XYZ file of C-alpha atoms in Angstrom:
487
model
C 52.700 -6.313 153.212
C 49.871 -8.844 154.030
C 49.276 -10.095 157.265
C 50.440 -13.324 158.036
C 49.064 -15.218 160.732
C 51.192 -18.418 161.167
C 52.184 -19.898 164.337
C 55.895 -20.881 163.828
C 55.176 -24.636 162.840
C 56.628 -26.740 165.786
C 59.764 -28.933 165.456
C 59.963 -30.858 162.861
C 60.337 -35.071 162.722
C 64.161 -35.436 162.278
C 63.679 -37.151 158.660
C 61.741 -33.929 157.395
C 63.830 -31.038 158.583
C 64.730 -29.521 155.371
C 61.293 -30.055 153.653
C 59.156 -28.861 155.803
C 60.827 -25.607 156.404
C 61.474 -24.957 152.952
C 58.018 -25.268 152.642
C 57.058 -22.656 155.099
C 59.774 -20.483 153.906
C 58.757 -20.615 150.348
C 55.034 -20.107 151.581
C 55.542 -16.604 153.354
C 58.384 -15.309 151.331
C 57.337 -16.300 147.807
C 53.608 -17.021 148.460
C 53.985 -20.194 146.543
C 51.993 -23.695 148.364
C 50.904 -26.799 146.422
C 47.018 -25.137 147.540
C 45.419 -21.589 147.670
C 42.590 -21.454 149.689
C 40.393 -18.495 149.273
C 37.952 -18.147 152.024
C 38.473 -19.156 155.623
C 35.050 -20.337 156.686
C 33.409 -23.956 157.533
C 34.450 -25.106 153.726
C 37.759 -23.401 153.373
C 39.395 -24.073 156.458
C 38.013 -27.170 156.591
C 39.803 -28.517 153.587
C 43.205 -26.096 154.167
C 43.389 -28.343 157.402
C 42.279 -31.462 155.584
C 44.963 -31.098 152.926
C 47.802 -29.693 155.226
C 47.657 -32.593 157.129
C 48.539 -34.644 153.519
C 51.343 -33.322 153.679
C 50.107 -30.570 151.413
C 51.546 -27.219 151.417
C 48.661 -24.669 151.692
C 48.050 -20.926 151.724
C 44.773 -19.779 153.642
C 43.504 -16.506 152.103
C 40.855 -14.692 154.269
C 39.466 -11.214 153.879
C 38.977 -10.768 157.693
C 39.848 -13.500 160.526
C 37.687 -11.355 162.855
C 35.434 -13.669 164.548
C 32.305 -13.288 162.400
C 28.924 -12.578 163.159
C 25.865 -14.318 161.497
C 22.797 -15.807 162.234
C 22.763 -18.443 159.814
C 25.418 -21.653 160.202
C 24.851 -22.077 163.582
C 23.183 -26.039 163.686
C 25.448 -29.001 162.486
C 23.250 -31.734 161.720
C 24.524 -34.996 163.451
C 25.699 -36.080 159.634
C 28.002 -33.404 160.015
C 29.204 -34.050 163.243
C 30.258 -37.181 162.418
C 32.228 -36.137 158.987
C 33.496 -33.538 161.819
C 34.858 -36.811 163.820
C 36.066 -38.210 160.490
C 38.053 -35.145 159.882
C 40.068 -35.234 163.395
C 37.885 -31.656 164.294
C 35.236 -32.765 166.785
C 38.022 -30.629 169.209
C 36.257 -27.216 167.511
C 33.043 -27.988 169.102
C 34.607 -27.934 172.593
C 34.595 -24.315 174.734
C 32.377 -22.705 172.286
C 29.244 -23.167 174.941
C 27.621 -25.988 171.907
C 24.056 -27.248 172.535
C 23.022 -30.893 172.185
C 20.253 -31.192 169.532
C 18.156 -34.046 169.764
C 15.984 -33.828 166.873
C 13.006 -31.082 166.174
C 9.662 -30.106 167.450
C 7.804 -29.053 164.814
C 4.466 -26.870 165.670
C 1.262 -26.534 163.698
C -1.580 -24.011 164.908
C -0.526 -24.792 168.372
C -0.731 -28.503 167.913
C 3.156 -30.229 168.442
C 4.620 -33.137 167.256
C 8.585 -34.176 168.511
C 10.146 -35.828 166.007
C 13.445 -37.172 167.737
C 16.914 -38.579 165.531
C 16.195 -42.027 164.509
C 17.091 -45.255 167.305
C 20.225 -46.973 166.116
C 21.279 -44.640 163.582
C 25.172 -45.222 165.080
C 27.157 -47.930 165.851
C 26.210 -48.438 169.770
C 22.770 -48.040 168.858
C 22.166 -44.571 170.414
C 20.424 -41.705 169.098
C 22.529 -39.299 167.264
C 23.088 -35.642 168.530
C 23.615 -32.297 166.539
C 25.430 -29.333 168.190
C 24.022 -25.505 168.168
C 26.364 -22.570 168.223
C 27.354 -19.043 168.112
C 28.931 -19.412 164.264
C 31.436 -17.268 165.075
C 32.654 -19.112 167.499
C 32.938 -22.638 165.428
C 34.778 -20.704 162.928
C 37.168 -19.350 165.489
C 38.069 -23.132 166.378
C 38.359 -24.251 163.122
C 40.718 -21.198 162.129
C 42.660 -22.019 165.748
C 43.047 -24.978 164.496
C 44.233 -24.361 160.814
C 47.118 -21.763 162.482
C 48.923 -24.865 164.623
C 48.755 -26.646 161.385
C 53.085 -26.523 160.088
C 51.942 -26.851 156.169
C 49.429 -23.775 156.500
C 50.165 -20.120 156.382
C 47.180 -18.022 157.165
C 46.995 -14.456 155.274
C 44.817 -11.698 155.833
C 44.030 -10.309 152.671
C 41.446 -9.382 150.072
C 41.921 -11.109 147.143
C 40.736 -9.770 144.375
C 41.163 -11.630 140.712
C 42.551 -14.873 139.916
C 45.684 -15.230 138.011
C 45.442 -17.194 134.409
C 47.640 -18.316 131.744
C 46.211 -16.570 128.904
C 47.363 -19.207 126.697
C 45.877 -22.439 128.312
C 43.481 -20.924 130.540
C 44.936 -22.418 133.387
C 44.324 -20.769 136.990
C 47.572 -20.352 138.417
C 46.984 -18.206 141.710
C 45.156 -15.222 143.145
C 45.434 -11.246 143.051
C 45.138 -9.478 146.260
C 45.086 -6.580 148.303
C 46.629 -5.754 151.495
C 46.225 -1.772 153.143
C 46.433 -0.752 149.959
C 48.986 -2.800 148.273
C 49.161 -5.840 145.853
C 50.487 -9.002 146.144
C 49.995 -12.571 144.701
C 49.677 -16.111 145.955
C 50.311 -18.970 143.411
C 49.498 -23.017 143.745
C 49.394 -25.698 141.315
C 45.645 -25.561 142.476
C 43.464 -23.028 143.516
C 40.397 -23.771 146.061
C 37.757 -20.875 145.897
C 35.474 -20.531 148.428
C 34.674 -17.132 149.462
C 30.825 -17.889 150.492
C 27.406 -16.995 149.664
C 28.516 -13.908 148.416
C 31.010 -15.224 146.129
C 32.564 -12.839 143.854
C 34.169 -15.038 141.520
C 30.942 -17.752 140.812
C 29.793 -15.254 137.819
C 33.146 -15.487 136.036
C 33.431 -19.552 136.151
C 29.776 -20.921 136.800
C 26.605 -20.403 134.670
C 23.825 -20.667 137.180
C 23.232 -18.158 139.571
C 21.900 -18.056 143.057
C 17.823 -17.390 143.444
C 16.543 -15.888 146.627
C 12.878 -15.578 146.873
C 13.379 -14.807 150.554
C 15.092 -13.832 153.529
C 15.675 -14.643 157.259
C 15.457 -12.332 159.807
C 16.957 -13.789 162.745
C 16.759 -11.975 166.272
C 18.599 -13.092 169.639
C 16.438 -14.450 172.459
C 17.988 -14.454 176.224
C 17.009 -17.231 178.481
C 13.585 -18.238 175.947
C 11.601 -20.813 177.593
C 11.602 -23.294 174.210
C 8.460 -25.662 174.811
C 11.426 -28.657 174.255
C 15.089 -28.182 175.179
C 17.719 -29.284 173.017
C 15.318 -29.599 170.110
C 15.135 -27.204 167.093
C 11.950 -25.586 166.491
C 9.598 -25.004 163.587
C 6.373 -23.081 163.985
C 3.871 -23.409 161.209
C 1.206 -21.233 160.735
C -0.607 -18.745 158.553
C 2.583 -17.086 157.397
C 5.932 -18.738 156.271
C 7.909 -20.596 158.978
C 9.959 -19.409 161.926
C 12.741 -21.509 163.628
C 13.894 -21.600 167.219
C 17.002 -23.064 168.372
C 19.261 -22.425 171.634
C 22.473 -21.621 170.728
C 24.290 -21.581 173.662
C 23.435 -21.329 177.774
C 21.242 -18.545 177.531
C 21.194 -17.289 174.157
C 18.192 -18.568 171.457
C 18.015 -17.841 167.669
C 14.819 -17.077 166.243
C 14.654 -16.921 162.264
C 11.496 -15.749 160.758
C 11.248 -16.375 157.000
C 9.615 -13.058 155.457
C 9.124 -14.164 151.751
C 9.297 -11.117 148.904
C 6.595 -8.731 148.782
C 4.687 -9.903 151.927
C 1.600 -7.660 152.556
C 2.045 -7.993 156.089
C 5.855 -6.427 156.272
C 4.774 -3.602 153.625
C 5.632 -0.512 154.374
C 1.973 0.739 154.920
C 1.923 -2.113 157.598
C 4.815 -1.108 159.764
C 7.535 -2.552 157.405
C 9.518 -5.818 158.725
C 8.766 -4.821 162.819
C 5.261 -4.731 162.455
C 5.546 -7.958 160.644
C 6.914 -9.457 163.386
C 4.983 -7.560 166.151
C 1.762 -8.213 164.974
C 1.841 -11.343 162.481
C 4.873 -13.637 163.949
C 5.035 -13.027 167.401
C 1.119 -14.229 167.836
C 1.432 -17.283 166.318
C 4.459 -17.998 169.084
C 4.080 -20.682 172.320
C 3.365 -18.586 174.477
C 6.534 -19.542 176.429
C 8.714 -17.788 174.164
C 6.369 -14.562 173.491
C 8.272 -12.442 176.362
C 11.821 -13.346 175.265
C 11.131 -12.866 171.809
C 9.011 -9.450 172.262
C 11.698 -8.233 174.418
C 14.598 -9.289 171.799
C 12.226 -6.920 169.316
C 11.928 -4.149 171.182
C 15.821 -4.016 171.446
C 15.861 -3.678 167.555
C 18.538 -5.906 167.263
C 17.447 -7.159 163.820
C 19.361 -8.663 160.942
C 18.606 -10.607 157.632
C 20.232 -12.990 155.388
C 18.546 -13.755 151.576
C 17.391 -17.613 151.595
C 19.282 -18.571 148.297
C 19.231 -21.557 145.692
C 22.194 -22.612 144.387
C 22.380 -26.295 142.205
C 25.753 -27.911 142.133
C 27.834 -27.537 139.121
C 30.712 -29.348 137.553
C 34.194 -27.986 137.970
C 35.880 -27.944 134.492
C 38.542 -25.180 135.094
C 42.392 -26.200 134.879
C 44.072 -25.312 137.700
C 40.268 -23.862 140.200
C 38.102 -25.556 141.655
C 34.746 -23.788 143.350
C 33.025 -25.168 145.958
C 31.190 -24.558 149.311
C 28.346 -21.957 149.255
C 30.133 -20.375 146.607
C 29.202 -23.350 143.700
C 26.326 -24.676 145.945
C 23.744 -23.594 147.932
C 19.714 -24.698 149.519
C 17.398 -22.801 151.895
C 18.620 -23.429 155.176
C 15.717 -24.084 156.726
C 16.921 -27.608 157.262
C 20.318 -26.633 158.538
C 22.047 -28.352 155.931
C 24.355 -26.281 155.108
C 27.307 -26.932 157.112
C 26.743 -30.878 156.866
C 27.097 -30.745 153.017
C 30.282 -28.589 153.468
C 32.015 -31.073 155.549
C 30.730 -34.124 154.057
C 32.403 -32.834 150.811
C 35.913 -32.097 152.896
C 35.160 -36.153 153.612
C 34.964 -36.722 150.081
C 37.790 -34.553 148.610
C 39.937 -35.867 151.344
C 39.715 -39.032 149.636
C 39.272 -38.150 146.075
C 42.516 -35.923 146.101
C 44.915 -37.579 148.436
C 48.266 -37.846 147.439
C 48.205 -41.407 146.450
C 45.145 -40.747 144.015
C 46.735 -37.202 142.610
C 50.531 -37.121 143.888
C 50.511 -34.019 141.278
C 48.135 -31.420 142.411
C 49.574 -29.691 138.501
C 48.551 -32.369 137.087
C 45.126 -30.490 135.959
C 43.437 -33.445 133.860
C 43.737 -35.948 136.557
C 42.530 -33.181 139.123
C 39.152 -32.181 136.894
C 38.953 -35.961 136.037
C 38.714 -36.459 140.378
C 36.148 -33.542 140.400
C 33.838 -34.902 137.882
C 34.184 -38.349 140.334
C 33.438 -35.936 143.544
C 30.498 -33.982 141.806
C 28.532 -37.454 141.617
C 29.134 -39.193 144.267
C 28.444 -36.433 146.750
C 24.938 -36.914 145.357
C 23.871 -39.673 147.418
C 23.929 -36.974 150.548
C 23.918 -33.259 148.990
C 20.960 -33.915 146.477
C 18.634 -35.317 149.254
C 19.839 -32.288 151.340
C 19.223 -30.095 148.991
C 15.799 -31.423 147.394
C 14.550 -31.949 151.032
C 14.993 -28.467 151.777
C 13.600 -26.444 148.816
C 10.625 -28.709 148.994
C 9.919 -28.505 152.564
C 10.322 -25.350 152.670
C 7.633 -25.213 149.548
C 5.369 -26.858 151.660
C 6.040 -25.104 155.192
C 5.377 -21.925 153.403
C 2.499 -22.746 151.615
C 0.911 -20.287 149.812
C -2.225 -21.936 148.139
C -4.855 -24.116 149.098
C -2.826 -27.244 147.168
C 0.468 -26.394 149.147
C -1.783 -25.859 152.370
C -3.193 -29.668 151.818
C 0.425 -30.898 151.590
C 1.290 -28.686 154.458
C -1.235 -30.594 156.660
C -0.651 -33.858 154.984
C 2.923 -33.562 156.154
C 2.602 -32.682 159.619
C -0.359 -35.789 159.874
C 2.224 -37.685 158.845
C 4.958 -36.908 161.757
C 2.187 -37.915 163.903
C 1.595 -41.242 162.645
C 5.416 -41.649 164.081
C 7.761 -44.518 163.510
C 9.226 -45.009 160.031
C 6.769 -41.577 159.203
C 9.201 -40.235 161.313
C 12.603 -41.666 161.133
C 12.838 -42.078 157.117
C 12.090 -37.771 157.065
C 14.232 -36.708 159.791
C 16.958 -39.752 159.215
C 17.350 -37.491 155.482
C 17.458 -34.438 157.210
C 20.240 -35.316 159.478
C 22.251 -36.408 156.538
C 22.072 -39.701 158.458
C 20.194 -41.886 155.550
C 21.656 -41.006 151.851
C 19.561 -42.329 149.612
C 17.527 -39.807 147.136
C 14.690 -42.847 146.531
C 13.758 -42.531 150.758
C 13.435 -39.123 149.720
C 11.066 -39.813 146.645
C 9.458 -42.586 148.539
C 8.508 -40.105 151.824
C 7.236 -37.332 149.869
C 4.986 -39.127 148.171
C 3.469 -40.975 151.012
C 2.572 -37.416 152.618
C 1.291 -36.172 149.392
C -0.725 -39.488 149.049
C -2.092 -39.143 152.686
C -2.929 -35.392 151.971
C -5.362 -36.458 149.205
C -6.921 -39.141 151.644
C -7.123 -36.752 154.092
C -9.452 -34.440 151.737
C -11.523 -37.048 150.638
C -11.918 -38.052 154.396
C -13.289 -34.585 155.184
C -15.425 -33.640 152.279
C -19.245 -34.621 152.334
C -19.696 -37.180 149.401
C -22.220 -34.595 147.273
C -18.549 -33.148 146.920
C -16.968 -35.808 145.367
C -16.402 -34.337 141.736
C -14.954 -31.084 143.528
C -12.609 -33.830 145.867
C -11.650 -35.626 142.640
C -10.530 -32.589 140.950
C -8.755 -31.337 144.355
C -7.160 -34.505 144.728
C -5.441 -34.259 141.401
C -4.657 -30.700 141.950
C -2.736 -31.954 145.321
C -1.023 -34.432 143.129
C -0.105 -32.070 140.102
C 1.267 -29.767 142.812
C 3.473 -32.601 144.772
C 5.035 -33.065 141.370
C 5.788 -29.635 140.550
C 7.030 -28.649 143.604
C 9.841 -31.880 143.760
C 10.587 -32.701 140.175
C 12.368 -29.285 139.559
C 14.641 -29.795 141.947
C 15.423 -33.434 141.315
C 15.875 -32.328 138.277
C 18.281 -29.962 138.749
C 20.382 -32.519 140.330
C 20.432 -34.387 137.426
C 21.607 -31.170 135.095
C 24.252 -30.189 136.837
């Protein structure tokens, strides 16, 4: 039988007796809830919690509730720590050793420029603040959380399949395995989201991930970052790196190794000498022993860099979401904010006042279609921002190298050149035409700053550079606005 990990719900308000433990009962006996969550991570747990405490009755399916281990997930953006606070969860980033984050420091050839979280960006007019953790750790809380919760039953389990009328098409529950055996959980609706990795997004989406990259992430102890409490992004001749504290003494690094780098070939020492001979040079010096020291240990691990655009949900009866129907390089650290921000939304959109029948499939696709636009206004500027700055912090031609520079002249300029970009990337300002408006300013600066440095005997060459810069701006951002618009 499947392992059910459910703390006996406490006692219930004297006008709900019956109902609530009928509830439970029917839950772990007959694995029937008005909800089946599949996946217990940031997402799933998340909105298991969200519509438990609706007075939903929810199952919460999860292959393993070992605390996991991954070095991705591990900085909430200050947009997501406030849908966190909106959520009644700010409690999960308590006793898990969090880090303040401040904003970013963002280093080019040495030179640095801090680019702090907009002034008056909240109501008391202070700055914002992210939080940096051990992942495993915030999904521990949140899963703490979800167990005290007297309309959730957690289950340990593998599922497998879901379950479908064959004659309407309608998703009716999950298949799943347990040591061995089967068993099956059934809800009027079904909540899928079992990650990155997502076994069922082939079966009821069209697009597919892309992954042109990877992280490799090691584990600093007690780095010397060149500014506390900031993230970290180190530009240079090869694709980015990140540095981030995630807790007292412990400090991610994540090196971006794109696909078929010369420099982590095989011939040249594979991924280690990449690292030993490439990355770790173009480090402050600061954080050279730390990081050297965390190599030699060979504690190395990797995680593909994956594009995902959103897509409708149009299946009676299932709705995928999370990583599984959306994803964006997380070089931004976006990917948790989304995830929440659409808890915010669904919380809303599917409340019992707005769908008192969760069976009630047209209403519930008719909500979706609502939630797939209107999360827009914060997930496509999340997840445009971060394919094309990562486009341009990994530039890989002279056009992309111009736009590189353009955009880190432009962080210095400070103010609005400041606040606008990392006001988007905190998932503080949500609206796509700052977005539009920013990136062209840098890529209009980069083509100043080209004809400011070329002798004027170049000026055909500059002209035709110029335009190159130009053409390049647009193909790197339209693509991806565009995909927005598809989906």
């Amino acid at each position: 039988m499947p392992l059910i990990l459910d703390s006996p719900p406490p006692s219930p308000p004297p006008s709900l007796p019956n109902h609530i433990s009928e509830e439970a009962l029917r839950r772990k006996e007959l694995h029937t809830g008005d909800v089946v969550v599949v996946g217990a991570g940031i997402f799933g747990t998340a909105i298991a919690i969200t519509l438990a405490r609706q007075s939903r009755s929810v199952i919460l399916l999860e292959k393993s509730l070992k605390e996991p281990d991954r070095i991705v997930g591990e900085l909430l953006q200050p947009g997501g720590v406030e849908a966190l606070e909106k959520l009644g969860l700010q409690e999960c980033l308590e006793e898990i050793d969090a880090i303040v984050v401040k904003g970013y420091d963002v280093i080019y050839y040495g030179q640095e420029v801090e680019i702090p979280y907009p002034k008056n960006a909240v109501e008391d007019g202070r700055r914002p603040e992210g939080r940096s953790f051990h992942h495993g750790r915030f999904i521990r809380r949140l899963r703490e959380v979800a167990m005290k919760e007297p309309n959730i039953t957690v289950v340990e389990t593998t599922v497998t399949n879901t379950v479908t009328n064959s004659w309407t098409g309608q998703v009716l529950g999950v298949k799943s395995t347990t040591r061995g055996e089967n068993d099956f959980y059934f809800g009027t609706l079904t909540i899928i989201a079992d990650g990155y990795a997502s076994k069922f997004r082939k079966e009821y989406i069209s697009q597919q991930p892309v992954s042109k990259s990877k992280f490799w992430g090691l584990e600093l102890i007690d780095a010397d970052l060149p500014k506390p409490g900031h993230g970290h992004v180190v530009l240079g001749d090869g694709a980015p790196v990140l540095l981030y504290q995630i807790g007292t003494h412990e400090t991610r690094a994540l090196i971006d190794v794109p696909e078929g780098l010369a420099s982590a070939s095989t011939a040249n020492g594979g991924i280690n000498g990449h690292l030993r001979n490439t990355v770790l040079p173009s480090l402050p010096k600061s954080v050279q022993s730390s990081f050297e020291i965390a190599l030699d240990e060979g504690k190395l691990r990797s995680m593909p860099n994956s594009f995902l655009p959103p897509s409708r949900n149009r299946v009676p009866g299932m709705v995928l979401l999370g990583d599984a129907m959306n994803m964006r390089h997380p070089l931004t650290g976006g990917g948790m904010t989304v995830a929440l921000n659409d808890v915010v939304l669904l919380r809303e959109l599917l409340n019992p006042e707005a769908v008192p029948d969760l069976g009630n499939t047209k209403l519930v696709i008719k909500q979706m279609k609502i939630f797939h636009w209107r999360r827009k206004n914060l997930t496509s500027v999340i997840n445009v921002l971060a394919q094309a700055l990562y486009s341009l912090f990994a530039a890989n031609d002279p056009q992309l190298r111009a736009l590189q520079l353009g955009c880190f002249r432009y962080f210095q300029l400070g103010g609005s050149c400041v606040d606008g970009p990392v006001g988007l990337l905190a998932g503080i300002i949500r609206r796509p035409i700052v977005l539009f408006y920013h990136f062209f300013s840098v890529a209009l600066l980069s083509i100043w700053l080209t004809f400011s440095e070329a002798p004027l005997w170049k000026l055909p060459m500059t002209l035709l550079e110029s335009m190159l810069i130009f053409y390049k701006a647009c193909i790197v951002i339209f693509p991806f606005i565009g995909s927005e618009l598809r989906s």
